[in-house]
Amino acid sequence: MSQTAAPVPDWVRKLKPSGPQGTELLANERKQSSVNVEKLSQFMFGKDALERKQKILKVLQAEKVFNKDQDYFDGRVDKWEKALARAKRMNQIYTKYGWGDLDKRVAYDLISEPLPYALHEGMYIVTIRGQGTPEQHKKYLEPAVAHEHIGCYAQTELGHGSNVRGLETTATWNEDDKTFTIHSPHLTASKWWIGSLGRTANHACVMAQLIIKGRPYGPHPFIVPIRDLKTHKLLENVYAGDIGPKFGYNTMDNGFLLFNKVKVPHDAMLAKFSAVDPKTSKYIKPASPALVYGTLTWVRSNIVLQSGSTLARGVTIATRYLAVRRQFQDRDAPEGQKGENQTLNYTMVQARLLPLLAATFALHFTGKSMMELYEANQSKMQSRSSNTDDSPSKRSAGPEEVNAGSDLLADLHGTSCGLKSLCSTTAAEGLEVCRRAMGGHGYSAFSGVGSWYADYLPTVTWEGDNYMLTQQVARYLLKSARSVLKGNDPTNDTTEILQFYLKRQDTGAAFDILGKDEDLVAAFAWRSAYFTFEALRARDQEKKSWNSLLVAFYNLSRAHSQHLVVKNFYETLHSHSISTELDPATLGLMHKLFRLYALNTLVSESSEFFTSSACTVAQIRLARSKAVMQLLEEIRPHAVRLVDSWDFPDWQLNSSLGRYDGKVYEDMFYRAAELNPLNKRIVDPYPNSPVLFREGGNGPYADILKSSPKL
Amino acid sequence: MSQTAAPVPDWVRKLKPSGPQGTELLANERKQSSVNVEKLSQFMFGKDALERKQKILKVLQAEKVFNKDQDYFDGRVDKWEKALARAKRMNQIYTKYGWGDLDKRVAYDLISEPLPYALHEGMYIVTIRGQGTPEQHKKYLEPAVAHEHIGCYAQTELGHGSNVRGLETTATWNEDDKTFTIHSPHLTASKWWIGSLGRTANHACVMAQLIIKGRPYGPHPFIVPIRDLKTHKLLENVYAGDIGPKFGYNTMDNGFLLFNKVKVPHDAMLAKFSAVDPKTSKYIKPASPALVYGTLTWVRSNIVLQSGSTLARGVTIATRYLAVRRQFQDRDAPEGQKGENQTLNYTMVQARLLPLLAATFALHFTGKSMMELYEANQSKMQSRSSNTDDSPSKRSAGPEEVNAGSDLLADLHGTSCGLKSLCSTTAAEGLEVCRRAMGGHGYSAFSGVGSWYADYLPTVTWEGDNYMLTQQVARYLLKSARSVLKGNDPTNDTTEILQFYLKRQDTGAAFDILGKDEDLVAAFAWRSAYFTFEALRARDQEKKSWNSLLVAFYNLSRAHSQHLVVKNFYETLHSHSISTELDPATLGLMHKLFRLYALNTLVSESSEFFTSSACTVAQIRLARSKAVMQLLEEIRPHAVRLVDSWDFPDWQLNSSLGRYDGKVYEDMFYRAAELNPLNKRIVDPYPNSPVLFREGGNGPYADILKSSPKL
């Protein structure tokens, strides 16, 4: 179709926004603060990572297929087509440049949309590597690495998500010919939500209930070809496709998959940990379920690590825009300072945005600590066991929540579940707060926040639903509390806190939350311990049903995890490295951000703090009406520089409102007037005319309208 | 393109979900409750409205252009094209059937997406009718009604939303030739977000700063032709287009509009209330700004009225799905009742969903009271004044927040601002809670909640941003409190509450919130009054700046409005009509819903309740751990019948998960496998192949990939 929009007339091209310009406003913002952006970025990410990002950015920006101009306009099919083109090109690029895992992750981060090979690389290959035998590596891993097999990881079903043990797909061992029959007995057995399966994959790693001689052995992984390697058509007795559009994540072909008694050979079952002995038809048990358990912890820890930067994108965009956006005069402003006020100056905006700015740092430091904890535990475990195949880069993926024998992992497990739930919820909900704080323009796709939010949302559900996960945390805390009550010595931070509470509960707490940072942390610990023992009493003494306590468990997990975040932020600020890397002024500001995060959280959860006597009603009132408001005022002048330290390139943000240079309105206008394909269509606006478009081509709906009977 | 998806094989067609079937589960749900759905629906909507809906539904369902099968798949351009086709057909239909305003509103409600003529009908015609002279009606209204002119209402600009007085577009009076020059002096003066302007309209009602002899007179409405009536191309010195995709609302062509010194005749300025005398060039003041003020109140009251049903769609879908969805066993379930548990049985799900179910009724009854209050005030005003042109069906739309002289309207204004903010926020956020409560499948477009939520979101920003509006409420409450302090007699409910609080503040409150419903309402009133006087002290005695109090004002407005909602729900339950129309069992259940809404709100705002001494810490603790949990259990068995009473036809919901018959999985599968256009494409999955699709046609991105240089 030869479509041309009305060209932008010269008189329009000459127009500028009314002054002061966004560029000046942001320049002033940066002038009024002394935060050392470069040093702060380096402290957060390390110099290497910052340089790596610039190097990769340059490569991607030069590629036409990664041009983001049309990203917000494309419909589902175009979006996905483009994503496939990008996935292919990415593969060509990283092969050519020899990029490693770290480079690839940076590249995907900059591209900022899920690509169709993601599950091939992130789950299919990883699972075969982690759970396959050397022979299986030869047969399945090598062609996968060479991209001759394109795979996916098929676990979730139409009828079963969180409850992996309830999966319906079966893999029945055939003693006679030493094969397995993969079968979907019901419609609800259809695999569902499987990334890269809908259109891309020709192989699937299928989690199916292993059945030997009529006896079930739980879900196990099987490698099953699903599409012809040459024609890419579905193989016989396999039915698969894309599950359709979603609230976000539409660049991914999440798919469905059904089997009608498909036979696969004995070596289709990944057999490193458990297997069927082909001679005896006996089941061989997994040697160490703890390893699988560790893998899920790694996945969750990564979600925690990414939650800070996920939220920071929204906060960056909103902070810059709200420093450029001006609306109304300040009613009480002195005569000389009339003129419209930057919206970032309104306390109602600050109260929504600046605690989230503080949260970005809190989550980031927590994520880093979480990963360190994970790695420390891995080392310990590896020095104990001879198994060495569960390093993060070679992680295996397997059945959900196999109960670990290892106590060592229990703490890490509880921590990662609670933090995954809290941090991803904070990031998701925070992004929407940022979007709304931007008022009308926040609703435009060009804000860049809506699609980012929509793509992120599955994170609150997958790798453990954020509500469900809190049961794991509660279980861990109850167990810890029982151990402390028995008089066992504390073995970690959690049990220490519980023991401290027990010793002090008759004396009561007297934390100087407004005066001392360490007391603020202690108040969070106290509240968490208080509710742990409350829950324990309800369960063990009052014998309340598990179901009746789920809400209490959710709240308990949140209390515990908020304490962890506050503590991690506090400890980072008292680490040796920060005092050597940051100048005193910037470090002082980070302390204010810590206090803002902690006090603002305390205020929003105030009823739990006074119920547990972690602080007094008077303290809460002072925190709300004085301390938080004071901190907002003190942090406000540094907001733009603080978001700058997150170091998001404009190309990554792809946002009119979040531009580093403040050219917000120019960019909005450019995208609307010059990039928008709808403007290439000239309509026929009259209701009785059956033509829809006079220029630019009529689509399927014009035909439908035309064929409607005359009334 | 001749595209065919792989046909669904016979063995797939024969598959059923594993039992028990959704149909049985919902049948059981309906069997276990005695709620009289029909009576309850009639009480809520009236028999006439229910019958009207069925009649209109039948007409729409028979029309091919309103078939919703592809609604979730279409990209922006297709979506909009379809919406235009629908708008045209709607016009043909209601002309043919002679549908009135009420019928049309029902039809739009059933269609459930914004259509391109919406602003022509809802704002352009209404404004001319309300603010035009008889001569202007002849010239502009008649062709608009005949759809020869298609108009829009162009107020908001790229640089100005909430602050209407800050609009930059000018309309300068030319004494010499008796014309106005409409001009956009800056890029930020571009009209922006204007519905129906992007592609559809050929006329705009433009709000522009009237300037006479160099002196500004504030924003006034001007009728300006923008596109040629024959070619539909832009007129000279006009530049307009669609502003691009949004988070939702993509069936509407929200547009931008710039003028380069466009001359319009004297009669372009709508002159019923204010005008320029062409002979003297003098400005003629509006006779009664109160009328305009009343209009905005009507718009907000309508948002309040619709908030209940908006939320109810999400609650209906989630409740039905979560009664069908089963996951995990109840840990404490007795032996006989093993098997997977309906997710609606988990308290963590109930605690999220059932308070929202209660809220749907609370908001609905509040909306009805709000409209009654509005109409009562209209009658009073009309009996006082001789102006009769501001009835809802002939409402005018004009400059924002003209200060009314009438005290009568001040209460209504405060109430409508506060309720608009509270109720639309409750609905928007509640929808997202419903979506997430559905876990993974809630993220599918087929859930029907995501797009509904995304389309509704602008409501929290437009007609007064939900944060900004609370300043109006606070201003009203402060004024009321000052009047009470002066010893004036109460004139309405607000001042009565304030006076009661003043009298009792030294005695203290002793509300039996867990025992008596009327005390529960009184506790909400007490808290609202307490914070009103707190805010008054901060402003009048401590002389705090307005800006520093915005957060307190927001909280105050929420407290005041929550009291109104609780009170309205309470009063509805004690009205004569409900006791005659509902059987005692259903009425009893409605009382439980009232208590759940009130107590759950109290618990989530508990820190305000104890700070104000509206209740004790012990009461809050009991409410949280006992009363609310007990109510959830008692309401749970009736949940499905309660949502049935909202009477949403499946066609309206367009949701796999919310189907009345519970065929959730069958519907999900059907849409994915048989309606999904992406499944018509066979891809080439190999990274080094430049072809993207082997069948189904390659689009623009295949070309881009092909043209990328070899690496």
Short mmCIF file of C-alpha atoms in Angstrom, two decimals, chain B residues 65-368:
data_model
loop_
_atom_site.label_atom_id
_atom_site.label_comp_id
_atom_site.label_asym_id
_atom_site.label_seq_id
_atom_site.Cartn_x
_atom_site.Cartn_y
_atom_site.Cartn_z
CA VAL B 65 -19.59 -6.17 12.48
CA PHE B 66 -20.09 -6.51 16.23
CA ASN B 67 -18.72 -10.04 16.32
CA LYS B 68 -16.04 -9.90 19.01
CA ASP B 69 -14.04 -12.97 17.99
CA GLN B 70 -11.05 -11.01 16.70
CA ASP B 71 -11.14 -8.17 19.23
CA TYR B 72 -8.17 -9.41 21.20
CA PHE B 73 -6.03 -10.11 18.14
CA ASP B 74 -6.25 -6.91 16.16
CA GLY B 75 -3.39 -4.45 16.03
CA ARG B 76 -3.94 -0.74 16.46
CA VAL B 77 -4.90 0.10 12.89
CA ASP B 78 -7.25 -2.88 12.49
CA LYS B 79 -8.74 -2.22 15.89
CA TRP B 80 -9.50 1.33 14.97
CA GLU B 81 -10.79 0.43 11.52
CA LYS B 82 -13.19 -2.01 13.11
CA ALA B 83 -14.28 0.56 15.65
CA LEU B 84 -15.11 2.98 12.85
CA ALA B 85 -17.09 0.30 11.05
CA ARG B 86 -18.95 -0.37 14.28
CA ALA B 87 -19.62 3.29 14.89
CA LYS B 88 -21.11 3.63 11.43
CA ARG B 89 -23.25 0.58 11.83
CA MET B 90 -24.40 1.70 15.28
CA ASN B 91 -25.55 4.92 13.74
CA GLN B 92 -27.46 3.09 11.03
CA ILE B 93 -29.04 0.83 13.63
CA TYR B 94 -30.22 3.40 16.07
CA THR B 95 -31.56 5.55 13.30
CA LYS B 96 -33.52 2.57 12.02
CA TYR B 97 -34.82 1.49 15.42
CA GLY B 98 -35.29 4.98 16.76
CA TRP B 99 -33.19 4.29 19.84
CA GLY B 100 -33.08 7.01 22.46
CA ASP B 101 -30.20 8.01 24.73
CA LEU B 102 -30.90 5.23 27.20
CA ASP B 103 -30.90 2.57 24.48
CA LYS B 104 -27.70 3.90 23.02
CA ARG B 105 -25.98 3.86 26.38
CA VAL B 106 -27.00 0.24 26.90
CA ALA B 107 -25.71 -0.62 23.42
CA TYR B 108 -22.33 1.03 24.04
CA ASP B 109 -22.14 -0.75 27.36
CA LEU B 110 -22.68 -4.10 25.68
CA ILE B 111 -20.17 -3.33 22.94
CA SER B 112 -17.75 -2.28 25.68
CA GLU B 113 -15.24 -0.33 23.67
CA PRO B 114 -14.96 3.36 22.87
CA LEU B 115 -16.09 4.15 19.32
CA PRO B 116 -14.83 7.00 17.14
CA TYR B 117 -18.09 9.00 17.16
CA ALA B 118 -18.27 8.96 20.96
CA LEU B 119 -17.02 12.52 21.41
CA HIS B 120 -19.11 13.82 18.55
CA GLU B 121 -22.21 12.65 20.36
CA GLY B 122 -21.06 12.98 23.95
CA MET B 123 -19.32 16.33 23.83
CA TYR B 124 -19.50 18.21 20.53
CA ILE B 125 -23.26 18.11 20.08
CA VAL B 126 -23.87 18.52 23.79
CA THR B 127 -21.69 21.60 24.00
CA ILE B 128 -23.28 23.34 21.04
CA ARG B 129 -26.72 22.48 22.34
CA GLY B 130 -25.90 23.78 25.81
CA GLN B 131 -23.82 26.81 24.96
CA GLY B 132 -24.98 27.88 21.52
CA THR B 133 -27.59 30.49 20.62
CA PRO B 134 -30.60 29.56 18.48
CA GLU B 135 -28.75 30.89 15.43
CA GLN B 136 -25.75 28.75 16.26
CA HIS B 137 -28.00 25.74 16.71
CA LYS B 138 -29.22 26.29 13.19
CA LYS B 139 -25.75 26.67 11.76
CA TYR B 140 -23.80 24.07 13.78
CA LEU B 141 -26.15 21.82 15.68
CA GLU B 142 -28.37 20.74 12.82
CA PRO B 143 -25.58 19.49 10.54
CA ALA B 144 -23.95 17.85 13.54
CA VAL B 145 -27.11 15.96 14.43
CA ALA B 146 -27.41 14.94 10.78
CA HIS B 147 -23.80 13.70 10.88
CA GLU B 148 -22.78 16.08 8.14
CA HIS B 149 -20.45 17.71 10.60
CA ILE B 150 -18.51 15.26 12.74
CA GLY B 151 -17.09 17.05 15.72
CA CYS B 152 -14.85 16.74 18.72
CA TYR B 153 -14.24 18.73 21.88
CA ALA B 154 -10.70 20.15 21.85
CA GLN B 155 -9.67 21.34 25.29
CA THR B 156 -6.55 19.61 26.68
CA GLU B 157 -3.21 20.59 25.18
CA LEU B 158 0.19 18.96 24.94
CA GLY B 159 1.41 21.26 27.70
CA HIS B 160 -1.79 21.63 29.73
CA GLY B 161 -4.21 19.13 31.13
CA SER B 162 -5.61 19.79 34.57
CA ASN B 163 -4.82 23.48 34.50
CA VAL B 164 -7.39 24.71 32.00
CA ARG B 165 -6.66 28.33 32.71
CA GLY B 166 -3.16 27.74 31.41
CA LEU B 167 -4.29 26.78 27.88
CA GLU B 168 -2.15 28.39 25.22
CA THR B 169 -4.36 28.35 22.13
CA THR B 170 -5.63 31.86 21.45
CA ALA B 171 -8.77 33.25 19.84
CA THR B 172 -8.08 36.89 19.10
CA TRP B 173 -10.96 39.18 18.25
CA ASN B 174 -10.44 41.19 15.08
CA GLU B 175 -12.38 44.38 15.41
CA ASP B 176 -11.95 45.31 11.78
CA ASP B 177 -13.56 42.32 10.10
CA LYS B 178 -15.51 40.95 13.08
CA THR B 179 -13.67 37.63 13.11
CA PHE B 180 -11.55 35.62 15.51
CA THR B 181 -8.09 34.34 14.74
CA ILE B 182 -7.46 30.92 16.20
CA HIS B 183 -3.77 30.32 16.76
CA SER B 184 -1.32 27.92 18.36
CA PRO B 185 1.65 30.01 19.45
CA HIS B 186 3.76 27.10 20.64
CA LEU B 187 4.15 23.38 20.14
CA THR B 188 2.75 22.88 23.65
CA ALA B 189 -0.41 24.68 22.48
CA SER B 190 -1.20 21.66 20.32
CA LYS B 191 -4.50 20.17 21.35
CA TRP B 192 -3.77 16.66 22.57
CA TRP B 193 -5.75 13.61 23.68
CA ILE B 194 -8.85 14.92 21.90
CA GLY B 195 -11.16 11.97 21.27
CA SER B 196 -12.51 11.51 17.71
CA LEU B 197 -10.15 14.21 16.45
CA GLY B 198 -7.27 12.09 15.19
CA ARG B 199 -8.96 10.77 12.05
CA THR B 200 -12.71 11.17 12.31
CA ALA B 201 -13.77 14.74 12.98
CA ASN B 202 -14.18 17.50 10.43
CA HIS B 203 -15.09 20.08 13.07
CA ALA B 204 -13.73 20.90 16.48
CA CYS B 205 -15.12 22.79 19.41
CA VAL B 206 -11.88 24.47 20.43
CA MET B 207 -11.31 25.89 23.89
CA ALA B 208 -9.13 28.94 23.36
CA GLN B 209 -8.06 31.98 25.34
CA LEU B 210 -10.30 34.80 24.22
CA ILE B 211 -8.34 37.99 23.61
CA ILE B 212 -10.03 41.31 22.96
CA LYS B 213 -7.93 44.37 22.36
CA GLY B 214 -4.89 42.66 23.85
CA ARG B 215 -6.69 41.69 27.02
CA PRO B 216 -7.25 38.01 27.96
CA TYR B 217 -10.70 36.82 29.06
CA GLY B 218 -9.95 33.14 29.76
CA PRO B 219 -10.89 30.01 27.81
CA HIS B 220 -14.02 30.01 25.64
CA PRO B 221 -15.46 27.54 23.11
CA PHE B 222 -15.16 28.13 19.35
CA ILE B 223 -16.49 25.99 16.53
CA VAL B 224 -13.75 25.54 13.94
CA PRO B 225 -13.86 23.48 10.72
CA ILE B 226 -10.68 21.41 10.45
CA ARG B 227 -11.13 19.01 7.55
CA ASP B 228 -12.73 19.41 4.17
CA LEU B 229 -16.31 18.13 4.14
CA LYS B 230 -15.77 16.45 0.78
CA THR B 231 -12.18 15.25 0.67
CA HIS B 232 -11.74 14.97 4.45
CA LYS B 233 -8.26 16.41 4.00
CA LEU B 234 -6.95 18.94 6.47
CA LEU B 235 -7.90 22.54 5.77
CA GLU B 236 -5.18 25.05 5.17
CA ASN B 237 -3.25 26.15 8.24
CA VAL B 238 -4.70 23.33 10.26
CA TYR B 239 -2.54 20.38 11.24
CA ALA B 240 -4.11 17.44 13.00
CA GLY B 241 -3.69 13.71 13.43
CA ASP B 242 -3.90 10.74 15.74
CA ILE B 243 -1.58 10.91 18.77
CA GLY B 244 -0.56 7.27 18.55
CA PRO B 245 -1.13 4.14 20.57
CA LYS B 246 -1.98 4.19 24.24
CA PHE B 247 -1.99 1.73 27.14
CA GLY B 248 -5.63 1.15 26.24
CA TYR B 249 -8.45 3.00 24.49
CA ASN B 250 -6.93 2.16 21.13
CA THR B 251 -10.28 1.97 19.36
CA MET B 252 -10.44 5.74 19.77
CA ASP B 253 -8.52 8.18 17.60
CA ASN B 254 -7.38 10.62 20.25
CA GLY B 255 -5.84 13.44 18.29
CA PHE B 256 -3.63 16.49 18.14
CA LEU B 257 -4.50 19.83 16.49
CA LEU B 258 -2.57 22.97 15.66
CA PHE B 259 -3.72 26.23 14.06
CA ASN B 260 -1.70 28.73 12.11
CA LYS B 261 -3.77 31.92 12.39
CA VAL B 262 -7.03 30.50 11.18
CA LYS B 263 -9.86 33.00 10.85
CA VAL B 264 -13.38 32.08 11.96
CA PRO B 265 -16.50 34.24 11.87
CA HIS B 266 -18.05 35.99 14.87
CA ASP B 267 -20.62 33.26 15.30
CA ALA B 268 -17.92 30.63 15.81
CA MET B 269 -17.80 31.56 19.48
CA LEU B 270 -20.60 29.77 21.33
CA ALA B 271 -22.47 32.71 22.72
CA LYS B 272 -25.29 31.62 24.96
CA PHE B 273 -23.51 32.51 28.18
CA SER B 274 -20.73 34.86 27.18
CA ALA B 275 -20.03 36.65 23.94
CA VAL B 276 -18.24 39.47 22.22
CA ASP B 277 -20.48 42.31 21.15
CA PRO B 278 -19.57 42.73 17.49
CA LYS B 279 -20.50 46.40 17.51
CA THR B 280 -18.68 47.57 20.63
CA SER B 281 -16.09 44.75 20.79
CA LYS B 282 -17.00 44.45 24.43
CA TYR B 283 -17.00 41.20 26.37
CA ILE B 284 -20.40 40.05 27.65
CA LYS B 285 -20.03 38.13 30.92
CA PRO B 286 -21.62 34.72 31.53
CA ALA B 287 -24.92 35.02 33.33
CA SER B 288 -24.62 31.99 35.55
CA PRO B 289 -21.37 30.11 35.92
CA ALA B 290 -23.07 27.78 38.38
CA LEU B 291 -24.68 25.95 35.50
CA VAL B 292 -21.35 24.93 34.04
CA TYR B 293 -20.22 23.89 37.48
CA GLY B 294 -23.27 21.65 37.70
CA THR B 295 -22.34 19.97 34.44
CA LEU B 296 -18.97 18.79 35.68
CA THR B 297 -20.71 17.45 38.74
CA TRP B 298 -23.01 15.45 36.49
CA VAL B 299 -20.06 13.96 34.61
CA ARG B 300 -18.37 12.93 37.86
CA SER B 301 -21.56 11.55 39.33
CA ASN B 302 -21.81 9.35 36.29
CA ILE B 303 -18.31 8.04 36.83
CA VAL B 304 -19.32 7.19 40.39
CA LEU B 305 -22.43 5.44 39.13
CA GLN B 306 -20.46 3.37 36.61
CA SER B 307 -17.64 2.43 38.95
CA GLY B 308 -19.65 -0.38 40.53
CA SER B 309 -20.46 -2.18 37.30
CA THR B 310 -16.98 -1.52 35.95
CA LEU B 311 -15.49 -3.37 38.88
CA ALA B 312 -18.25 -5.97 38.83
CA ARG B 313 -17.13 -7.22 35.42
CA GLY B 314 -13.75 -8.16 36.82
CA VAL B 315 -15.26 -9.62 39.97
CA THR B 316 -17.75 -11.66 37.94
CA ILE B 317 -15.03 -13.11 35.73
CA ALA B 318 -12.67 -13.86 38.62
CA THR B 319 -15.35 -15.36 40.85
CA ARG B 320 -16.60 -17.76 38.19
CA TYR B 321 -13.11 -18.76 37.09
CA LEU B 322 -11.84 -19.29 40.61
CA ALA B 323 -14.81 -21.52 41.32
CA VAL B 324 -13.84 -23.63 38.30
CA ARG B 325 -10.09 -23.50 38.79
CA ARG B 326 -8.78 -26.14 41.16
CA GLN B 327 -5.24 -26.29 42.45
CA PHE B 328 -3.61 -28.24 45.27
CA GLN B 329 -5.33 -30.10 48.02
CA ASP B 330 -6.35 -28.48 51.24
CA ARG B 331 -3.65 -29.62 53.69
CA ASP B 332 -6.13 -30.04 56.49
CA ALA B 333 -8.99 -31.48 54.43
CA PRO B 334 -10.59 -34.63 55.85
CA GLU B 335 -9.78 -37.87 54.04
CA GLY B 336 -13.04 -38.05 52.17
CA GLN B 337 -12.59 -34.61 50.62
CA LYS B 338 -9.22 -35.02 48.99
CA GLY B 339 -8.89 -34.07 45.37
CA GLU B 340 -7.94 -30.60 44.26
CA ASN B 341 -9.53 -27.66 45.97
CA GLN B 342 -11.42 -24.89 44.17
CA THR B 343 -9.13 -21.88 44.42
CA LEU B 344 -12.06 -19.79 45.64
CA ASN B 345 -11.86 -21.86 48.84
CA TYR B 346 -8.46 -20.48 49.79
CA THR B 347 -8.71 -17.64 52.29
CA MET B 348 -5.89 -15.76 50.57
CA VAL B 349 -8.04 -15.64 47.43
CA GLN B 350 -11.22 -14.80 49.35
CA ALA B 351 -9.49 -11.99 51.22
CA ARG B 352 -8.63 -10.36 47.91
CA LEU B 353 -11.78 -11.06 45.96
CA LEU B 354 -14.76 -10.97 48.30
CA PRO B 355 -14.18 -7.46 49.67
CA LEU B 356 -14.22 -6.35 46.03
CA LEU B 357 -17.47 -8.21 45.52
CA ALA B 358 -18.84 -6.25 48.48
CA ALA B 359 -17.39 -3.08 46.98
CA THR B 360 -19.31 -3.56 43.72
CA PHE B 361 -22.58 -3.19 45.64
CA ALA B 362 -21.22 -0.40 47.83
CA LEU B 363 -20.19 1.61 44.77
CA HIS B 364 -23.38 0.88 42.89
CA PHE B 365 -25.64 2.08 45.71
CA THR B 366 -23.40 5.08 46.26
CA GLY B 367 -23.61 5.95 42.57
CA LYS B 368 -27.37 5.75 42.66
#
